[in-house]
Short mmCIF file of C-alpha atoms in Angstrom, two decimals:
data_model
loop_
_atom_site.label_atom_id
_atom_site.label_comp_id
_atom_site.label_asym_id
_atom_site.label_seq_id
_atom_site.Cartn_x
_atom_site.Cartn_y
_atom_site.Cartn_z
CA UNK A 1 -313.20 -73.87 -103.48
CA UNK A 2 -310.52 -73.88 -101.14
CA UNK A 3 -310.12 -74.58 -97.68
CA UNK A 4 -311.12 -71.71 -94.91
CA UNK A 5 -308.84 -71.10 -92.14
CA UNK A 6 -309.27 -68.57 -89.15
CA UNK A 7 -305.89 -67.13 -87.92
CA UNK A 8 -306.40 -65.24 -84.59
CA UNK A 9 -303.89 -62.18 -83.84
CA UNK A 10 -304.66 -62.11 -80.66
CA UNK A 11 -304.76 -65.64 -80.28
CA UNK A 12 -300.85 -65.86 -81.80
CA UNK A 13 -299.38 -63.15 -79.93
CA UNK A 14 -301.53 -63.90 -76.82
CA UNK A 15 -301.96 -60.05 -75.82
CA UNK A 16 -304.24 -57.41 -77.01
CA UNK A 17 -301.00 -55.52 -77.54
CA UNK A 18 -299.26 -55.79 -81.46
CA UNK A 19 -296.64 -53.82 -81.69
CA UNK A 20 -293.36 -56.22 -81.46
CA UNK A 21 -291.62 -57.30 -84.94
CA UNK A 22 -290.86 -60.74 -82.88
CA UNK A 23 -294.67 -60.94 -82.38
CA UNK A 24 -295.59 -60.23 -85.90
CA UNK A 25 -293.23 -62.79 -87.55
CA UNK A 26 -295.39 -65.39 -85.28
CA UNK A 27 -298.84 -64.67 -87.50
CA UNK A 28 -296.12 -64.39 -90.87
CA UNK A 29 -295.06 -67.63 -90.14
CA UNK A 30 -298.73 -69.10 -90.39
CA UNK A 31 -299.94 -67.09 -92.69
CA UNK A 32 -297.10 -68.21 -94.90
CA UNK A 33 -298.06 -71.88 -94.40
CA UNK A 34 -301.59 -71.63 -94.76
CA UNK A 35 -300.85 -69.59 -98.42
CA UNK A 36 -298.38 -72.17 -99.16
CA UNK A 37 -301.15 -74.94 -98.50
CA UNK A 38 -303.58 -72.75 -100.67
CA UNK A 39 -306.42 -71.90 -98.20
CA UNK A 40 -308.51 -69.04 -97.89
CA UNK A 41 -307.58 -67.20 -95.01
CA UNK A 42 -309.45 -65.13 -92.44
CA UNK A 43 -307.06 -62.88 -90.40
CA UNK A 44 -308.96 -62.16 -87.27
CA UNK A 45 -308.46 -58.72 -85.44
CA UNK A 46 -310.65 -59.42 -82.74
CA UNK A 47 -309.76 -58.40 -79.35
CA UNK A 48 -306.69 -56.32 -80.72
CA UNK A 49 -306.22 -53.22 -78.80
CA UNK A 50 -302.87 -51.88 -80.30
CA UNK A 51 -300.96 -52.37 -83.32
CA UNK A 52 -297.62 -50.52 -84.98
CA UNK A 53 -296.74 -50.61 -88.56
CA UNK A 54 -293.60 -52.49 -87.15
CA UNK A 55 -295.94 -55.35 -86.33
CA UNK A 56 -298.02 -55.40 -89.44
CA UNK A 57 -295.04 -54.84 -91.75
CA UNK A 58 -293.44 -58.72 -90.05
CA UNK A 59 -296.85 -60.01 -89.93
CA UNK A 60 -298.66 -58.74 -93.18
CA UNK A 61 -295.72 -56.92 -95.22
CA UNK A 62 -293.48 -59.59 -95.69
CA UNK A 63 -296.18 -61.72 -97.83
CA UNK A 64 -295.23 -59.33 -100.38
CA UNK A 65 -292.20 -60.79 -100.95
CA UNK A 66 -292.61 -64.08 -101.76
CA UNK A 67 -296.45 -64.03 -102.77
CA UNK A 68 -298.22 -62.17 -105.45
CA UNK A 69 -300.59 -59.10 -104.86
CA UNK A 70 -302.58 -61.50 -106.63
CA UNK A 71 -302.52 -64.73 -104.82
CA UNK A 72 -302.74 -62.66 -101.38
CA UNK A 73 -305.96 -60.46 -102.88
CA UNK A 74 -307.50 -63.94 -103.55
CA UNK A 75 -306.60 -65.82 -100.15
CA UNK A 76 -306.73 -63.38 -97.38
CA UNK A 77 -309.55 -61.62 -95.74
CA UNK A 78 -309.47 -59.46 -92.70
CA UNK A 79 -312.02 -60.02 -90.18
CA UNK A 80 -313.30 -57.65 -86.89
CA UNK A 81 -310.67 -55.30 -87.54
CA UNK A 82 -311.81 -51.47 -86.25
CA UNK A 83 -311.34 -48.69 -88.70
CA UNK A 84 -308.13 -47.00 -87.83
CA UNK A 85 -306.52 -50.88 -87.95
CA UNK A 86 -307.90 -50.90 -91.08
CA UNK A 87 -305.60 -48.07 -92.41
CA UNK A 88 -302.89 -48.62 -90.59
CA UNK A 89 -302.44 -51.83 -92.23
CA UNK A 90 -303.97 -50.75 -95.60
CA UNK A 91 -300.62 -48.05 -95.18
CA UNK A 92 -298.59 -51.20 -94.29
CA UNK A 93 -299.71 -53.22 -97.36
CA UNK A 94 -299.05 -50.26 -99.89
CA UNK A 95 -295.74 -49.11 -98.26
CA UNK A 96 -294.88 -53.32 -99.00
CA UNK A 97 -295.95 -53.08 -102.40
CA UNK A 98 -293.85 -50.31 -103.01
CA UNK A 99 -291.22 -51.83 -101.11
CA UNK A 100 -290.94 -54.68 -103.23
CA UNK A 101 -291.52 -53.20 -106.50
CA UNK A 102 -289.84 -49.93 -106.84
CA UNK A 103 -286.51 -49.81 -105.67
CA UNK A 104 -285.71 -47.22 -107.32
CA UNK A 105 -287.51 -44.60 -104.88
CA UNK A 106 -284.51 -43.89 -102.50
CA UNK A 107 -282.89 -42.36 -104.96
CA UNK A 108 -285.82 -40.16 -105.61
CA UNK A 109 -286.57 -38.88 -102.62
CA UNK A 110 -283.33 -38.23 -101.23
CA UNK A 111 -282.73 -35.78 -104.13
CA UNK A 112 -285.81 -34.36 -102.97
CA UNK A 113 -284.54 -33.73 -99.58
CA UNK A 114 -281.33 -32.28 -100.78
CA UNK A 115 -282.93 -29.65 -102.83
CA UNK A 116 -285.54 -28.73 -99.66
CA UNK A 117 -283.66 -25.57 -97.59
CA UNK A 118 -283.16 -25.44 -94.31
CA UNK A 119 -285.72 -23.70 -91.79
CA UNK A 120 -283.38 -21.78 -89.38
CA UNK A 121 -284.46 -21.96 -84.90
CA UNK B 1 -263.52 -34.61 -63.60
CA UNK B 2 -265.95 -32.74 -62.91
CA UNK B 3 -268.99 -31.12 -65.46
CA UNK B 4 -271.37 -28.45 -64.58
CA UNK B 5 -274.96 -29.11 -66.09
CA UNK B 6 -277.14 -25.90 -66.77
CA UNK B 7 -280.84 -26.14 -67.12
CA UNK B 8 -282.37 -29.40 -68.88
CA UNK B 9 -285.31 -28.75 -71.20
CA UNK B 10 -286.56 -30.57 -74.08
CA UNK B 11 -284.63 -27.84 -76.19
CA UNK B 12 -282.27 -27.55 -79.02
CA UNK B 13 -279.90 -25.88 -76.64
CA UNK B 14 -280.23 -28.70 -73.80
CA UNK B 15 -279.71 -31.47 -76.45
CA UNK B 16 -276.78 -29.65 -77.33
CA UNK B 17 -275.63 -29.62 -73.12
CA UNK B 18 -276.32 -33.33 -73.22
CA UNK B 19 -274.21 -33.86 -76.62
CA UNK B 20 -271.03 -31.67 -74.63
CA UNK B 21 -271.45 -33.72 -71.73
CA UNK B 22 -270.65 -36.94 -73.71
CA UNK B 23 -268.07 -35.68 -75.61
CA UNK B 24 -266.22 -34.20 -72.98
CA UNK B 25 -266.66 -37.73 -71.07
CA UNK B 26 -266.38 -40.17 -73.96
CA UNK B 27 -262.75 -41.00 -73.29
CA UNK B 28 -262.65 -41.56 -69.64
CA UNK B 29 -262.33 -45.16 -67.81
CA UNK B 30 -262.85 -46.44 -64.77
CA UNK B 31 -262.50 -42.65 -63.41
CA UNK B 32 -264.53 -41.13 -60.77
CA UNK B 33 -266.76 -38.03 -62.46
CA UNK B 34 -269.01 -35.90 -60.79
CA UNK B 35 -271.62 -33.64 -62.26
CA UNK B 36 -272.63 -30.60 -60.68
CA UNK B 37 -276.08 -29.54 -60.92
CA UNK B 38 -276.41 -26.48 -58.57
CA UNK B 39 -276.94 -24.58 -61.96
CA UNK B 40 -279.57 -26.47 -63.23
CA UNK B 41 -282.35 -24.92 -61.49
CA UNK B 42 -284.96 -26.53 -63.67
CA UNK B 43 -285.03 -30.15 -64.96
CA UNK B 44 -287.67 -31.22 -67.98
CA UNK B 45 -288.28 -34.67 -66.59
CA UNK B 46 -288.77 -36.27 -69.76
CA UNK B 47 -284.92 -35.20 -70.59
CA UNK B 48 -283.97 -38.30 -67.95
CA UNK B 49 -284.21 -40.70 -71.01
CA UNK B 50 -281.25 -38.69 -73.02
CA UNK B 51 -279.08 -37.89 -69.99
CA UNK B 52 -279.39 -41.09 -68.34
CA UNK B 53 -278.16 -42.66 -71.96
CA UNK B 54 -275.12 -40.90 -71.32
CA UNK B 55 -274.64 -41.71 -67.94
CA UNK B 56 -274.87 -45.14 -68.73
CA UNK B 57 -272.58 -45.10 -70.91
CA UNK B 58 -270.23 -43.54 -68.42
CA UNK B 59 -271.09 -46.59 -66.11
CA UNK B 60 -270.31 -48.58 -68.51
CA UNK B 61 -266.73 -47.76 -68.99
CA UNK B 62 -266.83 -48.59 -65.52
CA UNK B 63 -266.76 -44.81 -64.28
CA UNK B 64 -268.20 -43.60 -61.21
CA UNK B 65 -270.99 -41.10 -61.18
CA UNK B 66 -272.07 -38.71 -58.92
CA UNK B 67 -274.64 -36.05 -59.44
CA UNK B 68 -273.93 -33.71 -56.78
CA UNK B 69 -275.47 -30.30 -55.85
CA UNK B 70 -279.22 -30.68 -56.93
CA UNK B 71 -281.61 -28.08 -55.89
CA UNK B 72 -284.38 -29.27 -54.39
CA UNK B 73 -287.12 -28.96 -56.65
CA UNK B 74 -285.21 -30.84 -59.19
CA UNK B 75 -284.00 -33.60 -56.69
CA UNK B 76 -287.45 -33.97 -56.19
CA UNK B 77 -288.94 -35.06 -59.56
CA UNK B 78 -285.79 -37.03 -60.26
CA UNK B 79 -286.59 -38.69 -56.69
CA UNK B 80 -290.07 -39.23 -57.69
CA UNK B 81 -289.83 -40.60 -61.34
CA UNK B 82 -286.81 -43.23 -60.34
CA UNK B 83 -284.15 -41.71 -61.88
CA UNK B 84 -281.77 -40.63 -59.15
CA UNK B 85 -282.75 -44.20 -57.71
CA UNK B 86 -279.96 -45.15 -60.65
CA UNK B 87 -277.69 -43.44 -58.71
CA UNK B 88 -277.79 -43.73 -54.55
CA UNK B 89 -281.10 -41.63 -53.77
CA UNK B 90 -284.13 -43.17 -52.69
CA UNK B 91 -287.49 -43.16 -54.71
CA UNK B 92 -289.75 -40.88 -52.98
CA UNK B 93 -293.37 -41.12 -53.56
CA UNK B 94 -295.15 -38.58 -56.43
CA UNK B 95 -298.30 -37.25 -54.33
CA UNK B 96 -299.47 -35.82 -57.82
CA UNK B 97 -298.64 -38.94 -59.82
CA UNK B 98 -297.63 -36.49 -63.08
CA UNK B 99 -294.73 -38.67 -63.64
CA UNK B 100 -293.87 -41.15 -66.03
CA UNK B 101 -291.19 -43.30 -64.16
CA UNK B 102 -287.62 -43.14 -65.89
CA UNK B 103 -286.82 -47.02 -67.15
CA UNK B 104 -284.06 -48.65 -69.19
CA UNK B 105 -285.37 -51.39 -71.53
CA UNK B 106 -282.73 -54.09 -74.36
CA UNK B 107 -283.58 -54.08 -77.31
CA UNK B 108 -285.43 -57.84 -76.97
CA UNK B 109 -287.29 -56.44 -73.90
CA UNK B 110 -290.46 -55.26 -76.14
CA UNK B 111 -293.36 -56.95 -73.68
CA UNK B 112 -291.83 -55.20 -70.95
CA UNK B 113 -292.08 -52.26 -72.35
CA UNK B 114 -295.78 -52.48 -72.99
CA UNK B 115 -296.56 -53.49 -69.66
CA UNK B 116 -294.73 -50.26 -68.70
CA UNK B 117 -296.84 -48.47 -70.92
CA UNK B 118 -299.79 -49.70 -69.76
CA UNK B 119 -299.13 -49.23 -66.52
CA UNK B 120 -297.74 -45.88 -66.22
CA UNK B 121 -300.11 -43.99 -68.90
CA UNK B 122 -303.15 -46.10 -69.80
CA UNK B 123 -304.38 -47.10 -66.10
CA UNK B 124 -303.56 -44.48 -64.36
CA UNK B 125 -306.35 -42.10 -62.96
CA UNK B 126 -304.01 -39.68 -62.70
CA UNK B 127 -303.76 -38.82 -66.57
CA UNK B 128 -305.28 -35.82 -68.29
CA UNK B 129 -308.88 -37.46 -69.67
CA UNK B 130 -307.75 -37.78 -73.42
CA UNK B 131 -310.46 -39.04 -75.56
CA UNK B 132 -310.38 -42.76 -76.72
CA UNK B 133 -309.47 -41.98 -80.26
CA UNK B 134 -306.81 -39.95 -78.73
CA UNK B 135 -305.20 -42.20 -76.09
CA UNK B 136 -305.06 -45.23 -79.04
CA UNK B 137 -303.17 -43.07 -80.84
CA UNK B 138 -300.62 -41.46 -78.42
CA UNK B 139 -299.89 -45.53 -77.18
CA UNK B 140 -299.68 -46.41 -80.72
CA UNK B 141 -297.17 -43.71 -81.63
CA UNK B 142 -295.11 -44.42 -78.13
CA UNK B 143 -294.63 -48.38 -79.58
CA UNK B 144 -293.76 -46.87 -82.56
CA UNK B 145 -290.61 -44.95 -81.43
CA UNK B 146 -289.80 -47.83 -78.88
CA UNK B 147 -289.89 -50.57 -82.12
CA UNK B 148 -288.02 -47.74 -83.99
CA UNK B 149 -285.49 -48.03 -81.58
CA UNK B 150 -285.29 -51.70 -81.32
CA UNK B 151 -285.00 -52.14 -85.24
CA UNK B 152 -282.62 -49.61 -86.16
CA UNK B 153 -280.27 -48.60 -83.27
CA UNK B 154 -278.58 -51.59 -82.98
CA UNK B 155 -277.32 -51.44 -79.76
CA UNK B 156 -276.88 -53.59 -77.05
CA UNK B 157 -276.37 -50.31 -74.06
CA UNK B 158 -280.46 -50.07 -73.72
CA UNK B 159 -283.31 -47.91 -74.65
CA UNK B 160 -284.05 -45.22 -72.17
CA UNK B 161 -287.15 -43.75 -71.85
CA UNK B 162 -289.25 -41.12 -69.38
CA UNK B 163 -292.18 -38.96 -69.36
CA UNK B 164 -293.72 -36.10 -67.55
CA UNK B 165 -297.64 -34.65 -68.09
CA UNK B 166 -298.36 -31.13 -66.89
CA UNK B 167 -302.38 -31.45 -65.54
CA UNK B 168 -302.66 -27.82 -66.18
CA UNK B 169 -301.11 -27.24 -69.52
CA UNK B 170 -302.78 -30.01 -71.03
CA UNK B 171 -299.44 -31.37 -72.21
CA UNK B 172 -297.53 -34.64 -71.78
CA UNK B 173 -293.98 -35.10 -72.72
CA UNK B 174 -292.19 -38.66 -73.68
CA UNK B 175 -288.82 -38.79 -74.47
CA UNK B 176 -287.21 -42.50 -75.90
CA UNK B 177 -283.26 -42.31 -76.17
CA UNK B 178 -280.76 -45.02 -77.36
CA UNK B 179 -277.03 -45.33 -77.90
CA UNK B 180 -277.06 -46.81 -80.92
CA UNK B 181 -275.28 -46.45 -84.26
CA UNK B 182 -277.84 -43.21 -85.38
CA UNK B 183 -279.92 -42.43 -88.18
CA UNK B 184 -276.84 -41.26 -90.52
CA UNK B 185 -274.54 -44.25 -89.55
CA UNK B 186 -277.80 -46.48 -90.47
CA UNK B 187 -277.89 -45.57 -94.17
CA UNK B 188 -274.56 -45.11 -94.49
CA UNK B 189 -274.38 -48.81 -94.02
CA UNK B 190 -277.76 -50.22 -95.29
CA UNK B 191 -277.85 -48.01 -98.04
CA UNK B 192 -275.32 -48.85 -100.76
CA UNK B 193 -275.88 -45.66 -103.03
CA UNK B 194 -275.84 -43.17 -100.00
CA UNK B 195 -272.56 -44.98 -98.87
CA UNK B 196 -270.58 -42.07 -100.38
CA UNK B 197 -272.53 -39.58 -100.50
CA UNK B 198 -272.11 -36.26 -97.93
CA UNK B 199 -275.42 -36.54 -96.20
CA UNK B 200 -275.11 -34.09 -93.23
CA UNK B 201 -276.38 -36.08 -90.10
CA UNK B 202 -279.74 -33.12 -89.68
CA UNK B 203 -280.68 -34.37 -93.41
CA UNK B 204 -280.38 -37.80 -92.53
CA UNK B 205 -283.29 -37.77 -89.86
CA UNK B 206 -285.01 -35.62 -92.66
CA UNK B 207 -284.83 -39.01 -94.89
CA UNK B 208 -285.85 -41.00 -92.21
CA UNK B 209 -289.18 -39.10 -91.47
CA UNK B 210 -290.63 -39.72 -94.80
CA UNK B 211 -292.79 -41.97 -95.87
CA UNK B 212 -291.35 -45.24 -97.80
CA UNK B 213 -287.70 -44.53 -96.66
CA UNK B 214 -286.30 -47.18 -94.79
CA UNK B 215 -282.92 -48.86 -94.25
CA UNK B 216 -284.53 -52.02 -93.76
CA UNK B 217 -283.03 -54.59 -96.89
CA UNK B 218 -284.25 -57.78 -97.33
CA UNK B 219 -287.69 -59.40 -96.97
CA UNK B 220 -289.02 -57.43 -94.20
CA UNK B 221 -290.50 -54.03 -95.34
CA UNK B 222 -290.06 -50.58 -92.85
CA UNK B 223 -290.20 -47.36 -93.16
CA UNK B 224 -293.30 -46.00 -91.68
CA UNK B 225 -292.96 -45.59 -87.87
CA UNK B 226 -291.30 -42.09 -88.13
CA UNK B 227 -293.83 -40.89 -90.78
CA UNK B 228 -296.78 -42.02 -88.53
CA UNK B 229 -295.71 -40.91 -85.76
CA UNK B 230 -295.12 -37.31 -87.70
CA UNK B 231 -298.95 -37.37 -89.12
CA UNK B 232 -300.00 -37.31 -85.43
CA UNK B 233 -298.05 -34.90 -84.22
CA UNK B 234 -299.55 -32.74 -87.10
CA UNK B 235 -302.92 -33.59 -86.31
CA UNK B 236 -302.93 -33.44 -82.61
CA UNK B 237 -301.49 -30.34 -82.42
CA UNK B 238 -297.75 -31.63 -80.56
CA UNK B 239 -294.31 -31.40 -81.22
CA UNK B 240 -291.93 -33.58 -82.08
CA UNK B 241 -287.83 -33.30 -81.71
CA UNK B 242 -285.30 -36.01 -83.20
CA UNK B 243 -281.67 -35.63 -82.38
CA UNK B 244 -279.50 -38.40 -84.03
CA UNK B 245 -275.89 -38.05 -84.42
CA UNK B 246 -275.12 -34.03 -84.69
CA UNK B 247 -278.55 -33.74 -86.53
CA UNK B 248 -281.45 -31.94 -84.47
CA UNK B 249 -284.93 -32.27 -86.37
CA UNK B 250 -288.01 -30.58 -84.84
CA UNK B 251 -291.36 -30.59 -86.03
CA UNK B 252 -294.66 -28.66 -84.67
CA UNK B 253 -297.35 -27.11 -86.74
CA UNK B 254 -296.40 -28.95 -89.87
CA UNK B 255 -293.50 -27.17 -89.75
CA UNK B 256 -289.91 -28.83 -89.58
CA UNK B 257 -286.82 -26.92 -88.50
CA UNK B 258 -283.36 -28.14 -88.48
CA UNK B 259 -280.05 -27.36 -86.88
CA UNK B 260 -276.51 -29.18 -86.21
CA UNK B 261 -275.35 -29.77 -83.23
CA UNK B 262 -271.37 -28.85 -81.93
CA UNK B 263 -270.98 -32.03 -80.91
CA UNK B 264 -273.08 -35.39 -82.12
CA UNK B 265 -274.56 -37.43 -79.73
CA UNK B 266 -274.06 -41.54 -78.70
CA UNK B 267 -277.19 -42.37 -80.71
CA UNK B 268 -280.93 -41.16 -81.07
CA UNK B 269 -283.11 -39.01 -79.23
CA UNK B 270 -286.80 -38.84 -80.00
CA UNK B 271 -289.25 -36.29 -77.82
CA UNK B 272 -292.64 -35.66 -78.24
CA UNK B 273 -295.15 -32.97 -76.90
CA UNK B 274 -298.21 -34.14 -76.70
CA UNK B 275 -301.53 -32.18 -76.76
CA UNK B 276 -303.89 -33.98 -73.84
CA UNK B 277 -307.24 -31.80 -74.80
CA UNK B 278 -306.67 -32.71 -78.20
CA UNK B 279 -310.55 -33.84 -79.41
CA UNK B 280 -309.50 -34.85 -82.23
CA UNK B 281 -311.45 -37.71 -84.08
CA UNK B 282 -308.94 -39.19 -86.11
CA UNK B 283 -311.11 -40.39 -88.79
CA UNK B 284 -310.98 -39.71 -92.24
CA UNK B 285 -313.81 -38.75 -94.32
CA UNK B 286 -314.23 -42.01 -96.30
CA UNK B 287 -314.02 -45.11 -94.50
CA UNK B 288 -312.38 -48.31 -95.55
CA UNK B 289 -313.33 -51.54 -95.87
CA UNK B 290 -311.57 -55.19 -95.27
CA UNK B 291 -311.93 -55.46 -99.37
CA UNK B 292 -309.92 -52.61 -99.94
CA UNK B 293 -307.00 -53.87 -98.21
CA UNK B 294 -304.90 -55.88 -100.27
#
């Protein structure tokens, strides 16, 4: 069994206050290494008071890239996270997915847009 | 030169005003212009975030600018929430603390911008009593337009940004403006298959609003501040207005309505309405757990 590591949000960004892309690169960064070094990894929420998907996507999104659904499933675990964190970055993680998988969905919804008509003020 | 501003509200026809006034100014330099607001006899305070954009701009191209003529009610909430500060008035004290001071930010300036948050809507007495569930999500959505700004405007002129609540109405308004390259410019050069294509500039914010669209490339995902932000509008009963460009988006009661604007403005503009009595819970039906995450 591998190795457990605890990676504190709060303690990374040092504020209760996620919401800066700069700030979530900082807990990408070691959550990148501590993959890379294969440990099991608890990503701690505690003390978090606000979050944007522009944070999670730097922080949490990104793995998708150059990890596997599979390998992050297996290594990472999200710890005292409230509810409506929770889905935020459960949004984050499947808007990533998609991201990295189906670049072919511009296309798609664009024509959707063109074919919508215009509500009139 | 001189340029006579009507009313300012949070309105498709005062966006419009604001657009005029920048294209009539865009060319001048170092040239002395004065704007004449006997005429605008009512002033959405909010609207300080898009009309100071443009003044800056003015300032800097190294014009001067003078806002003459105020009546007094309006010189007095532009006294009170900083804005005329920007330009030779005094800050004068807001007895009734319903403003939300006007500030410029950069782009890098993201912790400052929190700590304005914080301090001018989430400790403040002063605020409608929103419920908890309610007040997380208005700062969340705020952060969201502000890191909106900061990943896609690309500019280096500022983010503007100014609020007003209304203690009576229930209603607080936030406006966050930049003068960057806009929503349709932003695809048009992230987005190689939309490169040619005649997206009109009101469609373009359409894109941007839903969910999975982003301009982002490369190894960091985007494209779901908008669409949040959208969802709790819906929910909480609010408004929301994006002008980008010449596009003018407006959402309220799940309902979206879009016009063009004569003349495009220096970047984007996104206003919200919020509903303060909202009691909305903001919790769905099934809950999730940590397992279902990834």
């Amino acid at each position: 069994m591998s190795e457990e590591i605890k990676i504190s949000i709060f303690e990374v960004v040092g504020s209760p206050l996620c919401v800066a892309s700069g700030d979530g690169q900082k807990v990408y960064d070691r959550l990148k290494v501590a993959l890379e070094a294969d440990r099991e990894i608890f990503l701690s929420f505690h003390n978090v008071t606000t979050l944007t998907s522009a944070f999670l996507n730097a922080a949490v999104g990104q793995l998708y890239g150059p990890f596997s659904e599979e390998k992050i499933r297996s290594s990472l675990k999200v710890v005292d996270a409230e509810q409506d964190d929770l889905r935020l970055l459960k949004r984050v993680v499947d808007n990533a997915k998609r991201y990295f998988n189906d670049p072919e969905r511009f296309n798609q919804v664009f024509q959707e847009i063109m074919e919508d008509e215009d509500d009139e003020v | 030169m001189r340029f006579s501003l009507p009313q300012i509200r949070h309105s498709y026809s005062s966006f419009e005003t604001l657009a005029y006034l920048y294209t009539q100014t865009r060319e001048y330099i170092l040239d002395d212009i004065e704007i004449y607001m006997g005429e605008t006899d009512w002033f959405d305070a909010d609207m300080c975030a898009a009309f100071g954009a443009i003044l800056y701009s003015l300032g800097r191209r190294l014009n001067e600018v003078s806002l003459i003529g105020i009546p007094q009610r309006v010189e007095r909430i532009l006294s009170k929430n900083g804005f005329l500060s920007h330009y030779g008035r005094a800050r004068i004290p807001d007895q009734y603390d319903t403003t939300i001071a006007y500030r410029r930010f950069d782009v890098e300036d993201d912790h400052y911008f929190a700590n304005y948050i914080e301090s001018e809507l989430i400790y403040r007495s002063e605020i409608p009593e929103m419920s908890p569930a309610l007040l997380k999500k208005f700062r969340e959505s705020i952060f969201e337009i502000f890191s909106n700004a900061v990943l896609h405007s690309k500019t280096d002129l500022g983010i503007f940004s100014c609020g007003q609540f209304f203690p009576n109405r229930n209603r607080l308004d936030f406006t966050v403006a930049d003068l960057g390259v806009g929503i349709l410019q932003n695809i048009k050069e992230n987005i190689k298959e939309y490169a040619e294509l005649k997206l009109s500039p009101e469609k373009a914010i359409a894109w941007a609003t839903e969910e999975f669209n982003t301009t982002k490339r490369g190894k960091l995902p985007g494209g779901l501040g908008l669409k949040i932000l959208c969802d709790f509008i819906d929910l909480n009963g609010g408004c929301i207005q994006i002008v980008s460009d010449a596009g003018y988006w407006q959402r309220r009661n799940y309902k979206i309505v879009t016009k063009r604007l004569s003349h495009p403005f220096p970047g984007t503009v996104v206003s919200v309405e919020i509903n303060t009595a909202d009691q909305h819970s903001y919790s769905l039906a099934s809950e999730l757990t940590p397992e279902d995450i990834f």
